[in-house]
XYZ file of C-alpha atoms in Angstrom:
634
model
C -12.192 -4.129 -24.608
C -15.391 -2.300 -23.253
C -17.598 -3.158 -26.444
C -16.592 -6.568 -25.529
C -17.129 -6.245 -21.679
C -20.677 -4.304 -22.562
C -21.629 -7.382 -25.117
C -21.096 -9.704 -22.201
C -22.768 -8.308 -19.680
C -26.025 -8.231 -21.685
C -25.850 -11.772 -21.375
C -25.436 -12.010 -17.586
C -28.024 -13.143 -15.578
C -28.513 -13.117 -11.978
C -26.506 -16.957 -10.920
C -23.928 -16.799 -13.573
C -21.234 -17.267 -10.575
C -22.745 -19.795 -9.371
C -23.711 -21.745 -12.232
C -19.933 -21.553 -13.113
C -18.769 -22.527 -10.150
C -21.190 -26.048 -10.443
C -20.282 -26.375 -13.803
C -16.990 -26.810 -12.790
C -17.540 -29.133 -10.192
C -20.369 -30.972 -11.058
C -20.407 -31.376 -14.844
C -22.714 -34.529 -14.818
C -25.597 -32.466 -12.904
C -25.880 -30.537 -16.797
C -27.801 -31.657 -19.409
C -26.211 -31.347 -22.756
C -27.822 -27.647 -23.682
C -26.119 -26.447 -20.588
C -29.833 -27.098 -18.191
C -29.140 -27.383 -14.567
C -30.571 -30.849 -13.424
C -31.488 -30.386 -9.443
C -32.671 -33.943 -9.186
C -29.142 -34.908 -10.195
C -27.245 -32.646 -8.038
C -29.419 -34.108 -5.266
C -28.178 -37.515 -5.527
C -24.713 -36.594 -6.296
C -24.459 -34.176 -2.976
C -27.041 -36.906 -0.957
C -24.535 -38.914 0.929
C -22.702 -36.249 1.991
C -25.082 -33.468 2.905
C -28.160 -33.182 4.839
C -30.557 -31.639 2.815
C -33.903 -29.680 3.810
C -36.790 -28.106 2.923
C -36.496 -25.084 5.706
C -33.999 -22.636 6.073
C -32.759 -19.405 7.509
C -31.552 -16.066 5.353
C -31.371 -12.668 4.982
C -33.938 -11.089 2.926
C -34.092 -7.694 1.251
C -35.847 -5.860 -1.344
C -32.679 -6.161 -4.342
C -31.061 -9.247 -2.912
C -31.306 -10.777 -7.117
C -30.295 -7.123 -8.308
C -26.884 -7.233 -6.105
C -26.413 -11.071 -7.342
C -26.601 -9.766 -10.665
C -24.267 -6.915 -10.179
C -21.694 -9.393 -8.819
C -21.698 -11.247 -12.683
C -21.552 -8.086 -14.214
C -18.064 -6.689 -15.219
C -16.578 -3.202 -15.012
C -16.930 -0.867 -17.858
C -14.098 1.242 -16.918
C -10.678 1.741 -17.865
C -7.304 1.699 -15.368
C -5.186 4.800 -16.639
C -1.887 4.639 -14.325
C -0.880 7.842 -12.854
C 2.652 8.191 -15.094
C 4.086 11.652 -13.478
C 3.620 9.609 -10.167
C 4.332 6.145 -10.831
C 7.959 7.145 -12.408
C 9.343 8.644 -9.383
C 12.188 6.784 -8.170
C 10.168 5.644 -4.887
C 7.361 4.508 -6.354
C 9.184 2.791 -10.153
C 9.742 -0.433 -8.306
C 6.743 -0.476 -5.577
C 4.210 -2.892 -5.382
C 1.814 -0.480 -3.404
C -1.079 0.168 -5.344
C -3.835 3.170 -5.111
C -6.486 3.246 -6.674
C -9.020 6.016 -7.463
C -12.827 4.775 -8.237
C -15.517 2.996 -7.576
C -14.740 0.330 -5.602
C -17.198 -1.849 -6.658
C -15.425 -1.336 -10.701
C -12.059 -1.871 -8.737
C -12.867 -5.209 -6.848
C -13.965 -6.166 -10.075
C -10.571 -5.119 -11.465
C -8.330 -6.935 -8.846
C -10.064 -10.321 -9.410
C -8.889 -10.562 -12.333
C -5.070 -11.159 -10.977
C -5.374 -11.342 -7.284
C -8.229 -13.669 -7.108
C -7.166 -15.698 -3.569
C -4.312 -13.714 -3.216
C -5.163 -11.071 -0.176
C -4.686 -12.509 2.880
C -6.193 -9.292 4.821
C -9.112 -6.983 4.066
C -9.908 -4.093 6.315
C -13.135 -1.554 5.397
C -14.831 0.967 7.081
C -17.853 1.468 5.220
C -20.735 4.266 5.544
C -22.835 3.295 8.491
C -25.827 4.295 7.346
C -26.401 6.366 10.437
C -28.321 9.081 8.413
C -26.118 11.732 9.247
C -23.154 10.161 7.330
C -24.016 10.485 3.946
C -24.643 7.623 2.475
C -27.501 7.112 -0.340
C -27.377 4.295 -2.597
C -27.434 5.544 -6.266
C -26.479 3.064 -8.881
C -24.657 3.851 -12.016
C -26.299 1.329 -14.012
C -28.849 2.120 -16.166
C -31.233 -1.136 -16.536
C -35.219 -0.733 -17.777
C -37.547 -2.191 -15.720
C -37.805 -5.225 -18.968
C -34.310 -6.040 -18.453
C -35.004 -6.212 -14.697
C -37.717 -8.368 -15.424
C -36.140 -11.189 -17.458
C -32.492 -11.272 -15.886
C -34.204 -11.657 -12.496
C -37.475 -13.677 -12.882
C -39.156 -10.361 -11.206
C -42.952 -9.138 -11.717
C -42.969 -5.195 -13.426
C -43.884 -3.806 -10.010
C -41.278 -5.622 -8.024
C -38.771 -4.702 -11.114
C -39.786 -0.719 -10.438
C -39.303 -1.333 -6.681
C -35.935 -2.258 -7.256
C -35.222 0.586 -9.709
C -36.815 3.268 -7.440
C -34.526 2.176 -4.748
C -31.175 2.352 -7.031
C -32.008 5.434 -9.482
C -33.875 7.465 -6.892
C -31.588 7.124 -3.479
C -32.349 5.835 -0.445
C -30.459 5.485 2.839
C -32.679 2.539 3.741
C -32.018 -0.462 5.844
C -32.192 -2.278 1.976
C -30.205 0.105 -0.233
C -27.217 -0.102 2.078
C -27.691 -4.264 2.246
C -28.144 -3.870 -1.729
C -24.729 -1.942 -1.621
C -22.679 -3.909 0.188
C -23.774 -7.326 -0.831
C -21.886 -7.581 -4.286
C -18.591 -5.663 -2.896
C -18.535 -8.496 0.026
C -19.261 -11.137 -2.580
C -16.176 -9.810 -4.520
C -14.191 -9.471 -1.749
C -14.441 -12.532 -0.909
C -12.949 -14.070 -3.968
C -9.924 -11.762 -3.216
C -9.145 -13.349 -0.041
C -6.414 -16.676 0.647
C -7.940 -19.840 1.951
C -6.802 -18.643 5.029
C -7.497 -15.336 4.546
C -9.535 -13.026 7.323
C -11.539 -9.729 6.526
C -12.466 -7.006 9.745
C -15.239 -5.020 9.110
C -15.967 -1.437 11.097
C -19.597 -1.105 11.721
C -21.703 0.520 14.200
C -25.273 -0.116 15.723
C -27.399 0.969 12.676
C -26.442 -1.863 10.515
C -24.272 -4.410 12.636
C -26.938 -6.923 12.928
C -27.914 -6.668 9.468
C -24.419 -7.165 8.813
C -23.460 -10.249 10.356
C -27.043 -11.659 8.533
C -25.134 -10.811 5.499
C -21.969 -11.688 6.535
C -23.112 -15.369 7.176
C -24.866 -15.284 4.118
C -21.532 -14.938 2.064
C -18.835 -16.874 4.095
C -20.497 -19.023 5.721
C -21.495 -18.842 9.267
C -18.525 -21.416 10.234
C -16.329 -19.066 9.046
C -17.625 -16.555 11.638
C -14.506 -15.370 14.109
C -15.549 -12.721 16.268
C -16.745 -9.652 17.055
C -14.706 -6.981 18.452
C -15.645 -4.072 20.366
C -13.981 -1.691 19.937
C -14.314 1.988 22.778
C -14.262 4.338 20.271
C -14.247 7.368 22.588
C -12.013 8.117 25.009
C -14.552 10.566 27.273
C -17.907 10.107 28.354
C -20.725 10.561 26.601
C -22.639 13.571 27.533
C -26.392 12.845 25.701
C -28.822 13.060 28.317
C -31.703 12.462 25.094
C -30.760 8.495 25.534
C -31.301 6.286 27.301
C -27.666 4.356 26.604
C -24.625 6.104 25.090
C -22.672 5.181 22.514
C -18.804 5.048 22.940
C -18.007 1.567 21.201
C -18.084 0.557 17.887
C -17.905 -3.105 15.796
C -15.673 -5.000 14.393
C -16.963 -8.567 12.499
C -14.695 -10.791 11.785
C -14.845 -13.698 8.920
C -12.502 -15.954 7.858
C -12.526 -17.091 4.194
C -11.579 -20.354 5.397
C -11.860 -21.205 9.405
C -9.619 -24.291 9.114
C -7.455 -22.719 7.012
C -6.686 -19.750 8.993
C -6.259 -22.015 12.054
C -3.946 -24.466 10.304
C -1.468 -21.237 9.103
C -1.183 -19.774 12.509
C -3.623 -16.823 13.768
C -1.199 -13.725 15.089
C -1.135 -11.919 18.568
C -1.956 -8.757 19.676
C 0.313 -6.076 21.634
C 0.162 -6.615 24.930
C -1.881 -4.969 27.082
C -2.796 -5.369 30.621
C -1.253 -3.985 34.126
C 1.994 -4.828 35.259
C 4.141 -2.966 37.616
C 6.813 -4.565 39.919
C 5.870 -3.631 43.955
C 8.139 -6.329 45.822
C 11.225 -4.570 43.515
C 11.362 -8.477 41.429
C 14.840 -8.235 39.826
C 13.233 -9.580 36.410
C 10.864 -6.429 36.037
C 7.043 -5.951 36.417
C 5.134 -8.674 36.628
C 1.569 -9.279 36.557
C 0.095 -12.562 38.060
C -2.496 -15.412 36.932
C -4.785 -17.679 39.504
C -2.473 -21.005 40.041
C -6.558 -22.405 40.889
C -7.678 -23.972 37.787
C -11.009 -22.779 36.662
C -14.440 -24.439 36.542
C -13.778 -25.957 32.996
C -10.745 -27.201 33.180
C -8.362 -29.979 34.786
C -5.524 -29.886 37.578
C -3.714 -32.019 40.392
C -5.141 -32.088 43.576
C -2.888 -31.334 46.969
C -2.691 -28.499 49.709
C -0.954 -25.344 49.730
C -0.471 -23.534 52.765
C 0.078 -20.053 52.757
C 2.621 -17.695 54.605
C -0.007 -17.227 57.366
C -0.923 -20.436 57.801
C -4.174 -20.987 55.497
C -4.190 -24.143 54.106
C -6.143 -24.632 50.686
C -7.049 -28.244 49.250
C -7.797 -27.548 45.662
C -7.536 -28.781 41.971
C -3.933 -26.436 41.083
C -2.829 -26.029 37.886
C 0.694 -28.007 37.793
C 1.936 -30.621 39.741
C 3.004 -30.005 43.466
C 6.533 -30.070 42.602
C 6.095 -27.349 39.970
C 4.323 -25.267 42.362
C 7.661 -25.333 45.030
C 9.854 -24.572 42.260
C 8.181 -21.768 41.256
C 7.584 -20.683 45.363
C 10.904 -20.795 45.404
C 12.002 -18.725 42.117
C 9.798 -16.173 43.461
C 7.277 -16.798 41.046
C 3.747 -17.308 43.171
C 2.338 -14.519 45.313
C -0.163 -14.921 47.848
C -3.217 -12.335 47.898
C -5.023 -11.207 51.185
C -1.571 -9.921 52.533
C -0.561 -13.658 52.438
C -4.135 -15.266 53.435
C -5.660 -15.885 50.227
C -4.640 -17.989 47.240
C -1.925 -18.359 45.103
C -1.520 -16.905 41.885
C 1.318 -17.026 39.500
C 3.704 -14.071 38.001
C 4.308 -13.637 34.708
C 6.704 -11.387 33.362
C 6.174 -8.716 31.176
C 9.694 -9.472 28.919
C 8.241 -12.802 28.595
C 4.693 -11.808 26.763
C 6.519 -8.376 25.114
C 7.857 -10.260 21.727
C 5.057 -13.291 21.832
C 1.756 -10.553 22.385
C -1.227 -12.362 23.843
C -4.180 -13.409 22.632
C -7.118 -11.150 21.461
C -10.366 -10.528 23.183
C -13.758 -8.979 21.925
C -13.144 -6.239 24.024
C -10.779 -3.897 22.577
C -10.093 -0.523 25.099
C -9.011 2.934 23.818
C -6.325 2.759 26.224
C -4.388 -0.281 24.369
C -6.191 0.241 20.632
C -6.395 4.131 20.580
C -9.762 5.957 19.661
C -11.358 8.677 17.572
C -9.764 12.201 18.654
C -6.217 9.900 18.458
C -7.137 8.675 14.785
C -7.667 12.239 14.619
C -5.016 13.872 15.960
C -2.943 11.681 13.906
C -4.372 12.783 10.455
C -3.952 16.531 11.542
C -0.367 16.321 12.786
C 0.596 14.860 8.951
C -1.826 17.146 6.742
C -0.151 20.577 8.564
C -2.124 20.499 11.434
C -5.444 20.925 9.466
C -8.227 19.629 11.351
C -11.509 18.061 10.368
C -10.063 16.862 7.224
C -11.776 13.674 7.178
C -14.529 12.489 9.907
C -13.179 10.119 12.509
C -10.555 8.074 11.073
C -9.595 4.687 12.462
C -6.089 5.098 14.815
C -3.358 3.248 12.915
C -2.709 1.501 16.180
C -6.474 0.014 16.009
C -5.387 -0.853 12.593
C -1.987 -2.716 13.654
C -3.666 -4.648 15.857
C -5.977 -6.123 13.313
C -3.206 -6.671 10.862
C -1.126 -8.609 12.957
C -3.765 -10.251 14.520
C -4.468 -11.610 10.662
C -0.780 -12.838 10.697
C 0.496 -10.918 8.082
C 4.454 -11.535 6.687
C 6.522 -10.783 4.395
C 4.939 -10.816 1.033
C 1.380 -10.420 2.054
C -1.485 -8.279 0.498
C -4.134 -5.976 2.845
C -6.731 -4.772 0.779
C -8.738 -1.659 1.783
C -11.504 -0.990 -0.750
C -13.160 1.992 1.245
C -10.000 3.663 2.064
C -11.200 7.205 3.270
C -8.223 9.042 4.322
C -6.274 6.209 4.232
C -5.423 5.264 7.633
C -5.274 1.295 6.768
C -2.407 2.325 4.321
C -0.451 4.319 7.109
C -1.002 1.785 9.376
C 0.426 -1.210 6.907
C 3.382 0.807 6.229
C 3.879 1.285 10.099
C 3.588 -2.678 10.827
C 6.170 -3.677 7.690
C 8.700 -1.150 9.620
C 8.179 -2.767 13.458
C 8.240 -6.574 11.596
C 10.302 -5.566 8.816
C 8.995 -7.047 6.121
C 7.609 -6.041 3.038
C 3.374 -6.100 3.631
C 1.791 -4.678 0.537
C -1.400 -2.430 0.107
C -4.262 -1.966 -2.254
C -6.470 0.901 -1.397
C -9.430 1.933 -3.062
C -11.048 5.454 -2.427
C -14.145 6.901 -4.755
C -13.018 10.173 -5.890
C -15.587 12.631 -4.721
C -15.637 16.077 -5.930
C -15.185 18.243 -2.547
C -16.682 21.426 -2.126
C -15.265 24.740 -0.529
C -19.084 26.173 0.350
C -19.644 22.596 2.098
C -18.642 22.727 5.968
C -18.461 19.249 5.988
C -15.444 19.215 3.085
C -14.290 22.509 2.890
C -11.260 21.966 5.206
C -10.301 19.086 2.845
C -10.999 20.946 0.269
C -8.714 24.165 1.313
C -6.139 21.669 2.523
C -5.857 20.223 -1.121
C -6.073 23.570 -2.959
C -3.349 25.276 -0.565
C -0.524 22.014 -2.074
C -1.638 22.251 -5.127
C -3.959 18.679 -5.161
C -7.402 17.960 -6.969
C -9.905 18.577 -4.586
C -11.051 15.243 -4.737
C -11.024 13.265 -1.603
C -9.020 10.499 -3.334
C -6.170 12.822 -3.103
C -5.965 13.269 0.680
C -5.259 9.748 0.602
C -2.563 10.034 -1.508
C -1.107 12.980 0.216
C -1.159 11.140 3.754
C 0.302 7.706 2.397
C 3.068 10.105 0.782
C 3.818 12.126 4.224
C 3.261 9.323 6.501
C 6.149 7.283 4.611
C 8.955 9.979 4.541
C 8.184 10.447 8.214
C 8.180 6.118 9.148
C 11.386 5.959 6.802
C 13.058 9.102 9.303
C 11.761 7.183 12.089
C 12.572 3.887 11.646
C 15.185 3.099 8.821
C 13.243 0.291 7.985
C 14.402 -1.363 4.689
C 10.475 -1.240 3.219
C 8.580 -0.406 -0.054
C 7.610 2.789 1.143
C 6.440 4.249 -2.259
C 2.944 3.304 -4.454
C 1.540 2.972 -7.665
C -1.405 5.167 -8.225
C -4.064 4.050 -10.708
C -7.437 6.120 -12.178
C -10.399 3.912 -13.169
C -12.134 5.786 -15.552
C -15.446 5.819 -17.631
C -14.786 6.155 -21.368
C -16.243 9.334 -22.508
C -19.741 9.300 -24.672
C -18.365 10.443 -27.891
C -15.623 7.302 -27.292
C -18.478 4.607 -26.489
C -20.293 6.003 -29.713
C -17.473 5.431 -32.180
C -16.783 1.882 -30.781
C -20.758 1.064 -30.988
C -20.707 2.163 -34.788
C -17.305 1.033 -35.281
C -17.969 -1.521 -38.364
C -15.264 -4.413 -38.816
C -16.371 -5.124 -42.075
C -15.311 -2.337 -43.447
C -11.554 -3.017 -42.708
C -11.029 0.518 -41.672
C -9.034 1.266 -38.668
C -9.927 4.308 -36.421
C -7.273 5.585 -34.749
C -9.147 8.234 -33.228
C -10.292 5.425 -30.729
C -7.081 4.615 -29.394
C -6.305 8.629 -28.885
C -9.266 8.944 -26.539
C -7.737 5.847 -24.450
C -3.966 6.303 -24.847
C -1.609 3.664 -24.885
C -0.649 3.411 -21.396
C -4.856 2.829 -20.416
C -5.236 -0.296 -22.981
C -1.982 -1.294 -21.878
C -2.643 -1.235 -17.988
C -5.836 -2.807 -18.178
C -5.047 -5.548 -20.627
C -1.901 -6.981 -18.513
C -4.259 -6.694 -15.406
C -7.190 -8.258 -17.533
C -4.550 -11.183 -18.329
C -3.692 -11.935 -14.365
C -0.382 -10.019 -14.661
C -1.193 -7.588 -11.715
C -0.747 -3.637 -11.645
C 2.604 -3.816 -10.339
C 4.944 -5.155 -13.456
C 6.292 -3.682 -16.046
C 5.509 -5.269 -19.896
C 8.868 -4.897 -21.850
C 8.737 -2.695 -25.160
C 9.525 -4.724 -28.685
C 10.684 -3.007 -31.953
C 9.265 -4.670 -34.682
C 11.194 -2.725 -37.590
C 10.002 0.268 -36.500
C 6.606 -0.923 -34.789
C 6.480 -0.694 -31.127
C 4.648 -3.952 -29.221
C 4.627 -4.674 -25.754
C 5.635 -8.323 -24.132
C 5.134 -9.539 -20.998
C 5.520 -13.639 -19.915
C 3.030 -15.210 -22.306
C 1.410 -12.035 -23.853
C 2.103 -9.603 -26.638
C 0.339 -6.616 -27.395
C 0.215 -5.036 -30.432
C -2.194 -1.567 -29.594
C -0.569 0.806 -32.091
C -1.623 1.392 -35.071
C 0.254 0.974 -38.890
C 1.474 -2.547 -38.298
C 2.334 -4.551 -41.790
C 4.080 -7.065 -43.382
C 7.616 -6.248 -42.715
C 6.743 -5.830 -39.024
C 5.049 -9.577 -38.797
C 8.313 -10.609 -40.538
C 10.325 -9.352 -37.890
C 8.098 -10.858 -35.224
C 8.303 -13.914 -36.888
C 12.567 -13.501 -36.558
C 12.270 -12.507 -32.869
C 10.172 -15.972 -32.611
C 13.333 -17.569 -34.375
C 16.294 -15.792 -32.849
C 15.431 -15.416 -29.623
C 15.435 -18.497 -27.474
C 13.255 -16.863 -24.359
C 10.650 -15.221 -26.773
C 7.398 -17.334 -26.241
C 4.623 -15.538 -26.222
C 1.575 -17.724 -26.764
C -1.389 -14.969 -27.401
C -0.676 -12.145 -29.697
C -3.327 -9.647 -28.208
C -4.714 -6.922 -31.199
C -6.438 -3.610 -30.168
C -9.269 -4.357 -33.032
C -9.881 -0.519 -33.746
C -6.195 0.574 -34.564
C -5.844 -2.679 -37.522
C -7.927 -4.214 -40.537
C -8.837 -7.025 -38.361
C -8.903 -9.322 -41.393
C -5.700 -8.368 -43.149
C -3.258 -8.442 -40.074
C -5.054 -11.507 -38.366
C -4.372 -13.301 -41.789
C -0.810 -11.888 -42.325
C -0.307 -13.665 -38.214
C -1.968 -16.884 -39.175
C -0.073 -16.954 -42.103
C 3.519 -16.419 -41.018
C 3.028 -17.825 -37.392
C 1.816 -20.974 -37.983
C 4.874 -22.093 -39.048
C 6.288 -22.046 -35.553
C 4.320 -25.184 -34.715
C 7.161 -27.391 -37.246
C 9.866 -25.484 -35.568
C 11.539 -26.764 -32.591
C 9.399 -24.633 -29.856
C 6.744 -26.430 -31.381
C 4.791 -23.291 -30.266
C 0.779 -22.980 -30.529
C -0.407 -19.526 -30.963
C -3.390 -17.424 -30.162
C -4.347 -14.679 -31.633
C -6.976 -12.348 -29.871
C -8.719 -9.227 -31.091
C -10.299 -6.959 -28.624
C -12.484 -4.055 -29.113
């Protein structure tokens, strides 16, 4: 488990990914002690790939460091919230919330939804100076181990740990903080899967630098702005004022996305109906094809009498059809050029296409995102700083093409508007989008003005003043009030999940745990609890967060199935207990399970590994002819 997870990481260096990812595609270009052969890649790639000297990337003081973090695996524990999890509307839900470090929780997800999220959405710090953000790692390298993992010089190797143990809000730290959570978040998404990112001036060209540098600039899609503010601004200290934000947009996969279908955003635009048109307001397009593009050539003469030789867009038979549906208008009182109606029924249920300019009129803006938040936390205001308006948010979402079935990840959920907002697009398509939010847990303060209306909100209900938890309170008020609204047959409840450190005193027992001594320590498995091993092991194994493993009695033992897995975590387990899991093997014609999983610390490694070996070996004579593994974690 961790001891295992810490054991491994020592070993990670800075392009384990990467070398993984060429081992499995390139086997031949590695020698047979596992040496990377470039020559040999060369002439394998040669033919199909123009390769040269020169180039053009992002660099920044840490770029190895965050490569290496991306390798290393999460040292935490996922303990599910049971009080909340077992209530009726969340039992069944595959909503998932997660509270920690969203770098430890991308980390968790890949291990079962790995090309599985077909939308991300994030609204990281923007580094603006004002907003909070200074990069402090968690990670507690020496400036040797900095040195040999990334082929770095002692001074270069203190840089690097100045910058991540000391804080810093520089144009570096925040590059050095992002780049492994992109890199992560990347593996999350479907081939033709799309991620938005919020940004504003400070770091949006930095961003797209990065950006490029992980999906590929091919994959670039577009970048929306986004009016954030719905006033003017009143600064008279600069010299251009800010009222519009960023959105970048990447696919995973450009040709991908394309081939699935790209989705439509509401429609916006004037329309109104002055000549009283039976079919409803109308708004019109030229019928004069434009400077790039190809028509039929004939005259059109207009109601008084101007006559216009021009490339139109459909033939001159289409045009008197639609002259005489009432479908072309003439402008200049009926002396200027046609243009052609189009109703608003007709665009209502297909949307139109997006732009990269996004007004606050159609796509709402701040004092809406935070009106919004107030009107479902008791009109308490300032609970959270500028959250996104959920119909921003829609807009996105459907623009990904999200349906039924579909996962929208949000690993920097705040006060989770993207959650809101998903459960509000599943009601107006109905269909069942999912959502995995992420929110770090900060400890809010009362005597800070910046928190201390979250933090009063939370204490008033009865919460943790953590900021976690006004997410959580939101997602839970904004679905009983879409479910009044709407009726809409949705998963409108959420699992709630804590990623947690294991304490010091834990970490020291399993460092002097010794195996040789063949003496279990039970105590170990008290500081994690059942439920923690058990959650993190099925999501370890690609199960997912959402299922439920199925409790075995083993003559009195309690194990814990699911598909191709069994866990035995509890301690006491002996001979008559392998017995009966060798009868359940016999009896039951659906029981399969391939690995038997052991929690190392709760057993005699030696005795109950040889009792299993033993007794299940047998079952490769018997008809299921089965093969099995048997794992011990510590």
């Amino acid at each position: 488990m961790i001891k295992d997870i810490e054991t491994q990481n020592e070993n990670k260096s800075v392009c384990d990914k990467e070398i993984t990812i060429l081992k499995e595609h390139f086997p031949a270009c590695f020698s047979k002690d596992g040496v990377f052969d470039i020559e040999r890649f060369k002439e394998a790639i040669n033919d199909k790939v123009d390769i040269t000297k020169e180039g053009y990337e992002l660099k920044f003081l840490g770029k190895g460091y965050a490569k290496l973090l991306v390798s290393i695996d999460s040292t935490t524990v996922i303990t599910p919230n049971l009080e909340h999890n077992k209530l009726p509307e969340n039992r069944n839900s595959e909503n998932i919330y997660i509270s920690g470090d969203n770098l430890d929780g991308l980390q968790h997800l890949l291990k079962s939804y790995s090309n599985k999220v077909k939308c991300i959405y994030i609204d990281p710090p923007y580094n603006t100076g004002s907003d909070g953000f200074v990069y402090n790692d968690k990670f507690s390298f020496e400036s040797e181990d900095l040195q040999r993992k990334l082929s770095v010089d002692e001074e270069e190797a203190q840089r690097i740990l100045d910058l991540t143990n000391k804080g810093s809000a520089s144009h570096s730290a925040w590059l050095l903080f992002m780049y492994p959570r992109l890199q992560l978040a990347k593996d999350l998404l479907t081939e033709d899967g799309v991620i938005f990112i919020s940004i504003d001036d400070n770091e949006q060209a930095n961003l797209k630098l990065l950006c490029n540098d992980i999906f590929g600039e091919e994959n670039y899609e577009g970048h929306i702005h986004w009016r954030r503010r719905h006033n003017q601004p009143n600064d008279k200290t600069k010299l251009i004022g800010l009222v519009a934000e960023h959105i970048l947009c990447f696919a995973r996969n450009s040709i991908k996305l394309k081939e699935s279908g790209v989705g439509k955003i509401a429609l916006t635009g004037k329309f109104s109906n002055p000549d009283n048109d039976p079919k409803g307001d109308w708004a019109t397009k030229p019928w004069k094809t434009g400077s790039d593009q190809s028509g039929t050539t004939y005259t059109i003469t207009t109601p008084k009498g101007t006559s216009f030789t021009e490339e139109w867009m459909g033939e001159e038979a289409t045009f008197k059809k639609l002259l005489d549906d009432n479908r072309i208008i003439f402008t200049k009182k009926g002396k200027g050029s046609p243009r052609k109606k189009y109703y608003k029924f007709e665009r209502e249920d297909e949307g139109q296409c997006a732009t990269n300019w996004w007004s606050h009129k159609s796509f709402g803006h701040n004092q809406e995102g935070n009106s919004e938040l107030a009107e479902l936390l008791d009109d308490t205001k300032n609970v959270f700083s500028n959250p996104k308006p959920t119909r921003l948010l829609n807009s996105l979402f459907k623009l990904s093409n999200v349906k039924e079935g579909d996962i929208i990840v949000d690993f920097f959920s705040g006060s989770a508007s993207s959650a809101d907002a998903i459960l509000q697009t599943s009601a107006e398509l109905k269909e069942k989008i999912k959502f995995i939010s992420i929110q770090l847990p900060e400890i809010l303060s009362g005597d800070n003005k910046d928190q201390k209306n979250a933090f009063n909100f939370l204490k008033s209900i009865g919460r943790p003043t953590t900021l976690d938890y006004v997410g959580v309170e939101r997602i839970i008020r904004a679905s009983k009030e879409i479910k009044e609204e709407t009726k809409a047959n949705i998963d409108y409840g959420f699992k709630h999940y804590i990623l947690n450190e294991p304490k010091q005193n834990t970490l020291d027992k399993c460092e002097t745990f010794d195996k040789s001594a063949l003496i279990p320590d039970g105590s170990i498995l008290e500081d994690f609890g059942v439920e923690t091993v058990l959650t993190t092991w099925l999501n370890y194994d690609g199960y997912g967060l959402n299922i439920n493993a199925q409790e075995i009695d083993l003559n009195g033992y309690t194990a814990y199935y699911y598909d191709k897995h069994l866990y035995l975590i509890n301690p006491d387990f002996t001979k008559e207990n392998v017995v009966a899991l060798f009868e359940k093997y016999e009896a039951i014609g659906d029981f399969n399970p391939e690995n038997v999983i052991l929690f190392g610390y709760s057993f005699n490694e030696w005795s109950v590994t040889e009792m299993l070996e033993q007794n299940l070996k047998i079952l490769n004579d018997t008809e299921k002819n089965l093969k099995i593994n048997i794992n011990v974690r510590y």
